[in-house]
Coordinates of C-alpha atoms in Angstrom, one line a residue:
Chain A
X218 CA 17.2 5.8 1.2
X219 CA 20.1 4.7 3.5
X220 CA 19.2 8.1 5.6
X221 CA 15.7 7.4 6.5
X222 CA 16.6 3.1 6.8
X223 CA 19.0 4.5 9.5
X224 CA 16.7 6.5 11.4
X225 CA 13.5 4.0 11.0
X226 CA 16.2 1.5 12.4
X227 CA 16.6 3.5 15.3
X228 CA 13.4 4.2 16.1
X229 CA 11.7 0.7 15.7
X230 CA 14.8 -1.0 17.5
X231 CA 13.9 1.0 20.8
X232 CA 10.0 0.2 20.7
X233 CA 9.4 -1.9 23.8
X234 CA 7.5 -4.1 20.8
X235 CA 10.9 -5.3 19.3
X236 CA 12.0 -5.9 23.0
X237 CA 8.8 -8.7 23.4
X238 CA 9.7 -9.9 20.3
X239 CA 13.4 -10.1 21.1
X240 CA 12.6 -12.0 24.7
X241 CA 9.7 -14.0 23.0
X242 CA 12.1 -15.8 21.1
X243 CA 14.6 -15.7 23.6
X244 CA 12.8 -17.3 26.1
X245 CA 11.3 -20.3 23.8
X246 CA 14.5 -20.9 21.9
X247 CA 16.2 -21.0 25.5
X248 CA 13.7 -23.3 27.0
X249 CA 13.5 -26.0 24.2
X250 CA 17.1 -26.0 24.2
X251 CA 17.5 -26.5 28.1
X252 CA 14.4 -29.2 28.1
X253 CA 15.2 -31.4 25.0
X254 CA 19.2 -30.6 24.7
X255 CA 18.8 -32.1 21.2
X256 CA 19.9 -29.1 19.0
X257 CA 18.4 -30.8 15.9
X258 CA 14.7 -31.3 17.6
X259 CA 14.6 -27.5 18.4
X260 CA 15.4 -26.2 15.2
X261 CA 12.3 -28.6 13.8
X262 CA 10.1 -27.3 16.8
X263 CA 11.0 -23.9 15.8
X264 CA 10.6 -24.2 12.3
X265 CA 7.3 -24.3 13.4
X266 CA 6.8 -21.8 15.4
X267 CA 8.7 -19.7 12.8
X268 CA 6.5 -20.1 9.9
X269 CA 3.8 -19.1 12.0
X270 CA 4.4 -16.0 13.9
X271 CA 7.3 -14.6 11.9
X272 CA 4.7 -13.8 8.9
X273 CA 1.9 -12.8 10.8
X274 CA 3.9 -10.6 13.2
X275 CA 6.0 -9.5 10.3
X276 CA 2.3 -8.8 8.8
X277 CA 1.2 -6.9 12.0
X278 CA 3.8 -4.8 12.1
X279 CA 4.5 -3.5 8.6
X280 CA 0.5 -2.4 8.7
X281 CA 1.1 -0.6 11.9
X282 CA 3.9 1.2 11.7
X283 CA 2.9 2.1 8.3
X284 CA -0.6 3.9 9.2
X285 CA 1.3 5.0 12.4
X286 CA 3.7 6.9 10.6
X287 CA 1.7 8.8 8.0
X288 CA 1.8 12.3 9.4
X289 CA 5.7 11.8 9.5
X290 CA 5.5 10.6 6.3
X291 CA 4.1 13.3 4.7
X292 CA 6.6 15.7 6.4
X293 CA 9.3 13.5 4.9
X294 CA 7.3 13.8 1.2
X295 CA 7.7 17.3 2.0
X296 CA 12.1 17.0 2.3
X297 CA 14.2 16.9 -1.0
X298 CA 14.3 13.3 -2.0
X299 CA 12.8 11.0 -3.9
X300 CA 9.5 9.4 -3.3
X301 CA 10.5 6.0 -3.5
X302 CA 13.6 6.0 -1.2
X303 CA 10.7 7.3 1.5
X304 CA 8.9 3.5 1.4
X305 CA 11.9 1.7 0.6
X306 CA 14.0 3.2 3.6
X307 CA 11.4 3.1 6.1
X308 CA 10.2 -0.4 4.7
X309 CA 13.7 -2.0 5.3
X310 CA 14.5 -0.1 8.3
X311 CA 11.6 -2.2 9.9
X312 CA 12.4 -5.5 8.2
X313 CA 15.9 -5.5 9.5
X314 CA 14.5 -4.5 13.1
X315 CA 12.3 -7.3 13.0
X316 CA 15.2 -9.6 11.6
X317 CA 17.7 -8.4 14.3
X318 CA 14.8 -9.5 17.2
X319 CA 14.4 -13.0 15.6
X320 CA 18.7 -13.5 15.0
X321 CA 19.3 -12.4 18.5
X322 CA 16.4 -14.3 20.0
X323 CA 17.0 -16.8 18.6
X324 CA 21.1 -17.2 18.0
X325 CA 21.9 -15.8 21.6
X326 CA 20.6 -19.0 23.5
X327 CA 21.8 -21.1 20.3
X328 CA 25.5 -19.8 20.9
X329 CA 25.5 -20.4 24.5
X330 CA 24.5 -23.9 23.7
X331 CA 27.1 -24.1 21.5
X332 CA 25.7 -24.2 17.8
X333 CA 29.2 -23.2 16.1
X334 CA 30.7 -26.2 17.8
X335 CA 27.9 -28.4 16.2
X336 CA 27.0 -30.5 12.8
X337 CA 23.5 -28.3 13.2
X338 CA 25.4 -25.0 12.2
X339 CA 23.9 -25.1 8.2
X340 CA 20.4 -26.0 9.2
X341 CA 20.6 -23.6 12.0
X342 CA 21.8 -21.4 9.3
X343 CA 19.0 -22.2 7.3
X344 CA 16.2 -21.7 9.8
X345 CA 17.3 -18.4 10.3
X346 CA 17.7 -17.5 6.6
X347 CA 14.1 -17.7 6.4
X348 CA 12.9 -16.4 9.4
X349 CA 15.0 -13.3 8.0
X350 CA 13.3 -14.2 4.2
X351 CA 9.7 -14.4 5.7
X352 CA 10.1 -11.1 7.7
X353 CA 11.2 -9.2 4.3
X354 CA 8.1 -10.8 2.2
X355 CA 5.5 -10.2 4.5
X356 CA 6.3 -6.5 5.6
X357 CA 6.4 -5.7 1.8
X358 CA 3.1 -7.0 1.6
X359 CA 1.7 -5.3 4.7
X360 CA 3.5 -2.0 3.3
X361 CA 2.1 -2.5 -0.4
X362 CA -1.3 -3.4 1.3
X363 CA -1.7 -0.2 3.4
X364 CA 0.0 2.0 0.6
X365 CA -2.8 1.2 -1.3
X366 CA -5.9 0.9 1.3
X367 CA -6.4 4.5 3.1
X368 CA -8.9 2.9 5.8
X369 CA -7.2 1.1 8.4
X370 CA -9.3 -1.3 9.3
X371 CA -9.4 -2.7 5.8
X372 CA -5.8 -2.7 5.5
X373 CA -5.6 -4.7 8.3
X374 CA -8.5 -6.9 7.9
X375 CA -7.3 -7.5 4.2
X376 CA -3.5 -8.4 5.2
X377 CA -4.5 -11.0 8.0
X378 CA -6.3 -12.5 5.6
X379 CA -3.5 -12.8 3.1
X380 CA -1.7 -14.4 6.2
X381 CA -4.4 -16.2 7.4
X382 CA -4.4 -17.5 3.8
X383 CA -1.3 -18.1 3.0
X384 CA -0.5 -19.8 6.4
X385 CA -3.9 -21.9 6.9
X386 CA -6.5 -22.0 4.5
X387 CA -3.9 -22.6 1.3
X388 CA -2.5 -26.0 2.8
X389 CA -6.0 -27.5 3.2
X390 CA -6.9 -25.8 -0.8
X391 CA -3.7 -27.6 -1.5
X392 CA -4.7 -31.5 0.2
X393 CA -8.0 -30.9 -1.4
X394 CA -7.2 -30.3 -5.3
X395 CA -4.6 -33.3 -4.2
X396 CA -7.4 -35.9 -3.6
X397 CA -9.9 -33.8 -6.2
X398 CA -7.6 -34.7 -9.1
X399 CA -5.5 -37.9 -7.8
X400 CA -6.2 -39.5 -10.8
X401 CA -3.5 -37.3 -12.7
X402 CA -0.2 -36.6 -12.4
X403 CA 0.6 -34.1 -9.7
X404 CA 4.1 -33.7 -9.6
X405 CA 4.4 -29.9 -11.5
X406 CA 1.4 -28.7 -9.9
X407 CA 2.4 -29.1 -6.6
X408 CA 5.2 -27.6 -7.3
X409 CA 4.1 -24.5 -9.0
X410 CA 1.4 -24.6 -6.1
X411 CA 4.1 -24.8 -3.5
X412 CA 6.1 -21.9 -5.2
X413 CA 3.1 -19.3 -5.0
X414 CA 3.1 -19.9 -1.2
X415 CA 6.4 -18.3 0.5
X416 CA 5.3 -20.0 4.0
X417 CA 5.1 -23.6 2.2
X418 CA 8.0 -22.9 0.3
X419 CA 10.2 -21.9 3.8
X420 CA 8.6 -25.2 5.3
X421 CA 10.4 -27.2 2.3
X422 CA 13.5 -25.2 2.4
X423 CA 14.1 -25.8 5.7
X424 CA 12.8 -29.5 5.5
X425 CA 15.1 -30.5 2.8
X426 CA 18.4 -29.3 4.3
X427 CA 17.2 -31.4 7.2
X428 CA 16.9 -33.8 5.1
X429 CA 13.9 -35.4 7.0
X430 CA 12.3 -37.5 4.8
X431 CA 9.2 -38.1 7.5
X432 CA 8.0 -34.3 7.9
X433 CA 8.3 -33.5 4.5
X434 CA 5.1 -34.6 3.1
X435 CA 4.3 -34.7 -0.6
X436 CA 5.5 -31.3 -2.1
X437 CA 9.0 -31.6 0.1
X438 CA 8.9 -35.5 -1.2
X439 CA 8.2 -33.9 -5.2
X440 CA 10.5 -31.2 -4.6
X441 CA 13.5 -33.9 -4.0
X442 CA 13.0 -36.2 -6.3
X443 CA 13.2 -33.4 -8.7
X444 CA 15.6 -31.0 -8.0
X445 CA 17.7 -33.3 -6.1
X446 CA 18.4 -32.0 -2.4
X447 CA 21.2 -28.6 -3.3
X448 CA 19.0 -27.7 -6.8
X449 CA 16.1 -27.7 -4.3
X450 CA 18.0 -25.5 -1.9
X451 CA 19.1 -23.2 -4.3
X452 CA 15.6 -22.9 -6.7
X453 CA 13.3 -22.5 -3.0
X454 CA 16.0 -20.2 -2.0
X455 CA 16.0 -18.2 -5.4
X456 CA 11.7 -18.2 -5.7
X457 CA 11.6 -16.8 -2.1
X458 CA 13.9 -14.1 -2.7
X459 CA 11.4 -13.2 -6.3
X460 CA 9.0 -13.1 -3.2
X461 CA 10.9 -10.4 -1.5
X462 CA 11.9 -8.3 -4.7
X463 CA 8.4 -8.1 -7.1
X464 CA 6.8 -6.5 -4.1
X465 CA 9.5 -4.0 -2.9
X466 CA 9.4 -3.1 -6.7
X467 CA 5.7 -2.8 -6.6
X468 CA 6.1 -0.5 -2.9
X469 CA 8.1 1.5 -5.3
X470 CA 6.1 1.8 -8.1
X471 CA 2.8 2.3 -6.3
X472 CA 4.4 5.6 -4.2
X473 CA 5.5 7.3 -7.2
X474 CA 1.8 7.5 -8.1
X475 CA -0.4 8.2 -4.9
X476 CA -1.4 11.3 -3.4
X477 CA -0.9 11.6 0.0
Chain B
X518 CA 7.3 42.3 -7.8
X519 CA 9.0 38.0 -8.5
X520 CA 7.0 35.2 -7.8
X521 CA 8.1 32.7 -6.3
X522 CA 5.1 30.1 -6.7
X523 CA 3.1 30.3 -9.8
X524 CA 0.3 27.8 -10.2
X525 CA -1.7 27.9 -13.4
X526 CA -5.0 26.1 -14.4
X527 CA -4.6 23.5 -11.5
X528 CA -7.3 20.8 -11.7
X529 CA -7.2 17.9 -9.0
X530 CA -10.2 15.7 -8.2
X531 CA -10.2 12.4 -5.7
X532 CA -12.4 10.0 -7.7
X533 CA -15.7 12.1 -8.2
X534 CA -15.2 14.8 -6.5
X535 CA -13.4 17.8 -7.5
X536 CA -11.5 19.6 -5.0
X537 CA -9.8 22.3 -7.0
X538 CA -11.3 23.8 -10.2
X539 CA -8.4 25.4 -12.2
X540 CA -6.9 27.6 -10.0
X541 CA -4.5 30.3 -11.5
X542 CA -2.5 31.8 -8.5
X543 CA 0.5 33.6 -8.2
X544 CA 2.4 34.2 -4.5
X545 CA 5.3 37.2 -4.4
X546 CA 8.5 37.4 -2.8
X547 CA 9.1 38.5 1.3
X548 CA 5.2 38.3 1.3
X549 CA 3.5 36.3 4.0
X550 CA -0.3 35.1 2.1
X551 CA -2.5 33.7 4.0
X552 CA -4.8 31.0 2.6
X553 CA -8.5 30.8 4.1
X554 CA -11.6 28.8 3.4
X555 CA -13.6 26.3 4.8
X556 CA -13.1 22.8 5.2
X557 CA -13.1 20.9 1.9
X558 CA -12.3 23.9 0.3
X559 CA -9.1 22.3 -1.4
X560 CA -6.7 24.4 0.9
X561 CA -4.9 21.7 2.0
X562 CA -4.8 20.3 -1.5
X563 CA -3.4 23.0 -3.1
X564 CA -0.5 23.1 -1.0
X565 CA -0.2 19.4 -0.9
X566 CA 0.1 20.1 -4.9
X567 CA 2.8 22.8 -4.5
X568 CA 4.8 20.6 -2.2
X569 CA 4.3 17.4 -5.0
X570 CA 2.7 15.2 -2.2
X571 CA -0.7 15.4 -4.1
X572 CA -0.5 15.2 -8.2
X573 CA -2.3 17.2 -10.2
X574 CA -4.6 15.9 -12.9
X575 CA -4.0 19.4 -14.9
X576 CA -2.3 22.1 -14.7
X577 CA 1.1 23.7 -13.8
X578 CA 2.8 24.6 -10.8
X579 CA 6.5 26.8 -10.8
X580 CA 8.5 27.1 -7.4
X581 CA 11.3 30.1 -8.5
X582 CA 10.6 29.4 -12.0
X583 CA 10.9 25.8 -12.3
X584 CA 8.1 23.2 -13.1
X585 CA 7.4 20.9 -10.8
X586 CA 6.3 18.1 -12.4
X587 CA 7.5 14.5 -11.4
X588 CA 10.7 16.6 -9.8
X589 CA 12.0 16.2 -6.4
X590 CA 14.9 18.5 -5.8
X591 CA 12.9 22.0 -6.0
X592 CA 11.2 20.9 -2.4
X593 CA 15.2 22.2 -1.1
X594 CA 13.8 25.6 -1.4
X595 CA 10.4 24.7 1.0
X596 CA 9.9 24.5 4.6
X597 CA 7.1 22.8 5.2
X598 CA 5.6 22.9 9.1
X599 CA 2.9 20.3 9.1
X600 CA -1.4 20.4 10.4
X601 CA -0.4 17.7 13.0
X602 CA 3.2 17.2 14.7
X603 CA 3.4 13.3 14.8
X604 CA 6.8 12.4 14.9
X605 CA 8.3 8.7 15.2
X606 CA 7.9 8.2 19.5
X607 CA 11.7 6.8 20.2
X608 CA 13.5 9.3 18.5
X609 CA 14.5 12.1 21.1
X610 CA 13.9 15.6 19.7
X611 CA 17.9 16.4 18.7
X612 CA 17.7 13.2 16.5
X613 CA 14.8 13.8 14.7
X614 CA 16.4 17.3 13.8
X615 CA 19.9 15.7 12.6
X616 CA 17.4 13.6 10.5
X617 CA 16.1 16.3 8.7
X618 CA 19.4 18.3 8.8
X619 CA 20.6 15.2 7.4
X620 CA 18.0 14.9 4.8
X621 CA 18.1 18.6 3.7
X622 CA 21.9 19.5 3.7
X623 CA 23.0 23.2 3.4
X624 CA 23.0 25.6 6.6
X625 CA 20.8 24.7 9.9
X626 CA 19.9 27.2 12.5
X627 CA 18.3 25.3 15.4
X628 CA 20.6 26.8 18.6
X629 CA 19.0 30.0 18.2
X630 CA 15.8 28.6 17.8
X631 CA 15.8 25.9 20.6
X632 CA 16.9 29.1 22.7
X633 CA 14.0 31.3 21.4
X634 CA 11.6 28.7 22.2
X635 CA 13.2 27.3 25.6
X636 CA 13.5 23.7 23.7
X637 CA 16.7 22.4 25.4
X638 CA 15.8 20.5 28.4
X639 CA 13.4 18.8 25.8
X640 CA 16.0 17.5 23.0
X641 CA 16.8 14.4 24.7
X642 CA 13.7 13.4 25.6
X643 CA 12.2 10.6 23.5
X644 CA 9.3 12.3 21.3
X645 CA 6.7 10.2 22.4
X646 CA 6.9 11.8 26.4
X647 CA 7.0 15.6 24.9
X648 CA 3.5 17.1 25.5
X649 CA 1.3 18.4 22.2
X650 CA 2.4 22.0 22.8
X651 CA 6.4 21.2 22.9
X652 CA 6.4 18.6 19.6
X653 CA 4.7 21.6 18.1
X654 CA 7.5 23.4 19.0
X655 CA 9.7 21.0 17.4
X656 CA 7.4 20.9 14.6
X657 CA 8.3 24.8 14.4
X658 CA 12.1 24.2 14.5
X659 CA 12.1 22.1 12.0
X660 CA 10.2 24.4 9.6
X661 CA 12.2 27.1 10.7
X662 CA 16.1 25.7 11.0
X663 CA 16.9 25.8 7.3
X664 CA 17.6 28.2 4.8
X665 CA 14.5 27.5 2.4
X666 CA 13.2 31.0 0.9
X667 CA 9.4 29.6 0.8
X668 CA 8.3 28.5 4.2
X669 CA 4.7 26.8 4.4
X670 CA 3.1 26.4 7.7
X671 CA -0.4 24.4 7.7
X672 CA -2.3 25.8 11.1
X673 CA 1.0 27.0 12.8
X674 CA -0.7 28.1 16.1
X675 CA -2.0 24.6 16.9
X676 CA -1.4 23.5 20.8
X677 CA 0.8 26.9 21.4
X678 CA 0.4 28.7 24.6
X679 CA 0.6 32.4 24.6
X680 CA 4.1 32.9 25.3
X681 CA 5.1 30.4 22.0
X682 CA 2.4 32.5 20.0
X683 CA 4.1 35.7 20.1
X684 CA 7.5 34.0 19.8
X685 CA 6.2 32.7 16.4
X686 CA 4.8 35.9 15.2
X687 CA 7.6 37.7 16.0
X688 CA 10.0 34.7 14.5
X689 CA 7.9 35.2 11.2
X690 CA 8.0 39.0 10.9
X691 CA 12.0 38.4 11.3
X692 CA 12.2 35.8 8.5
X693 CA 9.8 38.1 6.0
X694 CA 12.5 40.7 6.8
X695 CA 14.9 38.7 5.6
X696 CA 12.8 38.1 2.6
X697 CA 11.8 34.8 2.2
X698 CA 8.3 34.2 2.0
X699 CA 5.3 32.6 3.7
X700 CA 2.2 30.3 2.8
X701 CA 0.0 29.9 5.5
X702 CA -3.6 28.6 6.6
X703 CA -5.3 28.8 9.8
X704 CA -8.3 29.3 11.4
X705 CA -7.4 32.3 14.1
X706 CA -8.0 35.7 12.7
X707 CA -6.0 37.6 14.5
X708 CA -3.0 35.7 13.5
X709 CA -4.5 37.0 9.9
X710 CA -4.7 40.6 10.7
X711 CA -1.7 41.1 12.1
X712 CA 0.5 38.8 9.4
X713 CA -1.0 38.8 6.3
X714 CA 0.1 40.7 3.6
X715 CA -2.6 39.0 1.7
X716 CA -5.5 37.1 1.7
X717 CA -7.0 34.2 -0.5
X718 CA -9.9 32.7 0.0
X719 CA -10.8 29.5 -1.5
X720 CA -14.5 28.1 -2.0
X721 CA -15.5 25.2 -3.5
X722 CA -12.1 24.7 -5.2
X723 CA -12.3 27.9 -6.4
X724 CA -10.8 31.7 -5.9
X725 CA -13.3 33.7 -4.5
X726 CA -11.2 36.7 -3.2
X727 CA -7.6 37.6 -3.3
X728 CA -6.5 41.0 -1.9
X729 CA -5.3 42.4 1.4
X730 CA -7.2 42.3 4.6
X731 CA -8.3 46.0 4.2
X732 CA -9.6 45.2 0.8
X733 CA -11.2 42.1 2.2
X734 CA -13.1 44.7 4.6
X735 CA -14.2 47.0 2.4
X736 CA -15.5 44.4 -0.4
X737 CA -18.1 42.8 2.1
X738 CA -18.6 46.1 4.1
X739 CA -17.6 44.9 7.5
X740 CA -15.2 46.5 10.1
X741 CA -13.7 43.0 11.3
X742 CA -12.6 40.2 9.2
X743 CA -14.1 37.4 10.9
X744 CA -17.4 39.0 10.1
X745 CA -16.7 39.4 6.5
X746 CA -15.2 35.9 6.2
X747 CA -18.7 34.7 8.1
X748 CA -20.5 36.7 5.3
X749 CA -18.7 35.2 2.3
X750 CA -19.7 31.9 4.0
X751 CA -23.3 32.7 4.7
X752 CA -23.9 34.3 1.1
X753 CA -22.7 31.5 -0.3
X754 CA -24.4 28.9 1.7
X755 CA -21.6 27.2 3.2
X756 CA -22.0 27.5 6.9

């Protein structure tokens, strides 16, 4: 597996895409930091901006490069080794390109301004952690998606809508069975709603080591009146990384039985 | 004479349709076979099935004697060249070879064959600036740099010019000399009458001749093998 995750690695890192990444972040990281100067109010901006575009680019990309590479694929299929370590080495060889765009991106203009010198260093920390988190879940979705939908245009179609989903249209399902059944207690279901949502569940990770009482809304406000702030930490930290590992185990399971 | 792939009863079907019907086929040592049929015929699924890629829902398949079933390790002893040379676009030429020396082990021959083929100015060239007619060249190295004693080549000749064509043929008599042996499919029939040691033809997921080019002749009465391959197709409604 380590053989192809090297090679996938080398490819992906020198495609002018991870370069637009790479200076995308760059430049907005850079440019909040040299406007507002207030290390704290740019990692909240891009928390933002992070739950956003890391999934859906993270989406994007694990859809592409999978159809992309098929006909090397199958000459791989064709090489001595096992099925599996295929998917899994090309599926992290992108994941950690895409996570090596964001930490630069991002840390690079962080550095300068002198984040290891600063109180920010954990939540900067933090923000990072689940940029890198994000990236992992949703390019094992887009991989397990087009593993399993030959057309490409459904593939595609099918995992912009999970991102679309998961990023929009869940938040407003969420508000809406809020106010439906306000009558009730609502403590455990937002929170089992909030853990079936990896984007929601980065947004109150990153919220509660902020500690920002005022963007946290009512899950983050559940989640610490439960867990407590580090039980919080540690059980959004813990659900997210579930998020990464059932569907790298289902990338693995799926290949072993598909005819290419 | 040994065989070297032995497939027995082998059924496969994509949903509703079925693409081979129980094919019981046996390919010998140092032999190059040459496997023709239209398209759909399950040619490509067949050798999909001998390389694992595609899994059968019956039937057996033996590389050198060993079963292939839910095994990886056999695939050492097969070279397979690939239909269409797509290759990841910014790896240069001499990396994407270290891959697969990489991923194969044992002994590589690729100075000879970037000689034979006039490769080297291209192998540090990122792949996605080679033209069609060069990756296929690297395609070519690839399948031909390791030791394997079963080399498959789906549609070789695509995107070769004239020179490279005669370089392959003559590469290929070399390596049947040395006695390892070929599967092949394509759709020029000259390649076929100069190559093959044998012909099978597949219809419909089914064997519908298997013999040598002369036999091919003489069962459908023609003096050139297109026309008799044209006449299987026409009798049978195909074309």
């Amino acid at each position: 597996m380590y053989k192809i995750l090297k090679y996938a690695f080398y490819d992906l890192i020198r495609s002018k895409w991870s370069y637009v990444y790479f200076a995308f972040y760059l430049l907005i990281s850079g440019s909040l930091l040299f406007l507002t100067g207030d290390i704290s109010k740019v990692i909240i901006s891009l928390m933002n901006i992070v739950l956003v575009l890391v999934p859906l680019i993270a989406s994007i990309f694990g859809v592409m490069y999978y159809y992309n590479s098929r006909e090397f694929t199958e000459l791989l299929l064709a090489q001595p080794i096992r099925r599996s370590n295929i998917f899994l080495g090309q599926y992290f060889g992108l994941s950690v390109s895409l996570s090596s765009s964001l930490f630069l991106g991002i840390g690079i203009p962080f550095l300068f301004f002198g984040i290891f010198r600063s109180a920010e260093i954990w939540n900067f920390f933090i923000l990072i952690l689940t940029g890198v988190l994000l990236t992992f879940i949703f390019s094992a979705l887009a991989f397990l998606v087009a593993l399993q939908n030959e057309n490409k245009l459904k593939g595609f179609g099918f995992m912009l809508f999970i991102w679309l989903f998961l990023a929009i249209i869940y938040d407003g399902l969420f508000l809406l069975s809020l106010i439906v059944f306000k009558d009730y207690p609502l403590e455990s279901l937002s929170i089992s709603m909030s853990m079936f949502n990896p984007i929601d569940l980065s947004r109150v990770l990153i919220l509660l080591k902020l500690d920002i009482s005022a963007l946290m809304g009512y899950t983050g406000a559940v989640f610490r009146k439960f867990f407590g702030n580090d039980n919080g930490l540690i059980l959004s930290s813990l659900v997210l990384l579930m998020w990464v590992i059932i569907p790298v185990a289902f990338i693995a399971r799926v290949s072993k039985r598909k005819d290419f | 004479m040994k065989n070297v792939i032995e497939i027995q009863q082998l059924v496969k079907s994509f949903g509703k349709t079925r693409v081979l019907e129980g094919i019981d086929l046996n390919f010998e040592a140092s032999r190059i076979s040459v496997v023709l049929g239209p398209n759909g015929s399950g040619k490509t699924t067949m050798i999909k099935s001998v390389l694992g890629m595609v899994i059968p829902n019956s039937g057996s398949i033996k590389v050198l004697g060993t079963d292939i079933q839910g095994q990886w390790d056999y695939r050492k002893n097969i070279s397979y060249l690939p239909q269409i040379a797509n290759f990841p676009p910014n790896l240069t030429a001499l990396e994407l070879v270290n891959m697969l020396a990489d991923l194969r082990g044992g002994n590589q021959h690729t100075r000879e064959l970037i000689e034979r083929f006039g490769l080297g100015p291209f192998m540090r060239i990122r792949l996605s600036n080679l033209s069609g007619g060069t990756r296929q060249k690297v395609n070519i190295l690839l399948a031909f740099m390791s030791d394997a004693p079963v080399i498959i080549l789906d549609e070789p000749t695509n995107g070769l010019d004239p020179v490279a064509l005669i370089r392959l043929k003559s590469l290929i008599a070399q390596k049947k000399s040395e006695g390892r042996s070929f599967l092949i499919t394509t759709h020029i029939m000259q390649l076929v009458e100069e190559l093959a040691d044998e012909i099978v033809f597949l219809l419909e997921g089914k064997i519908y001749f298997k013999g040598t080019v002369s036999e091919l002749k003489e069962t459908f009465n023609e003096n050139n093998i297109e026309k008799a391959i044209a006449r299987i197709l026409l009798t049978n409604n195909v074309a």
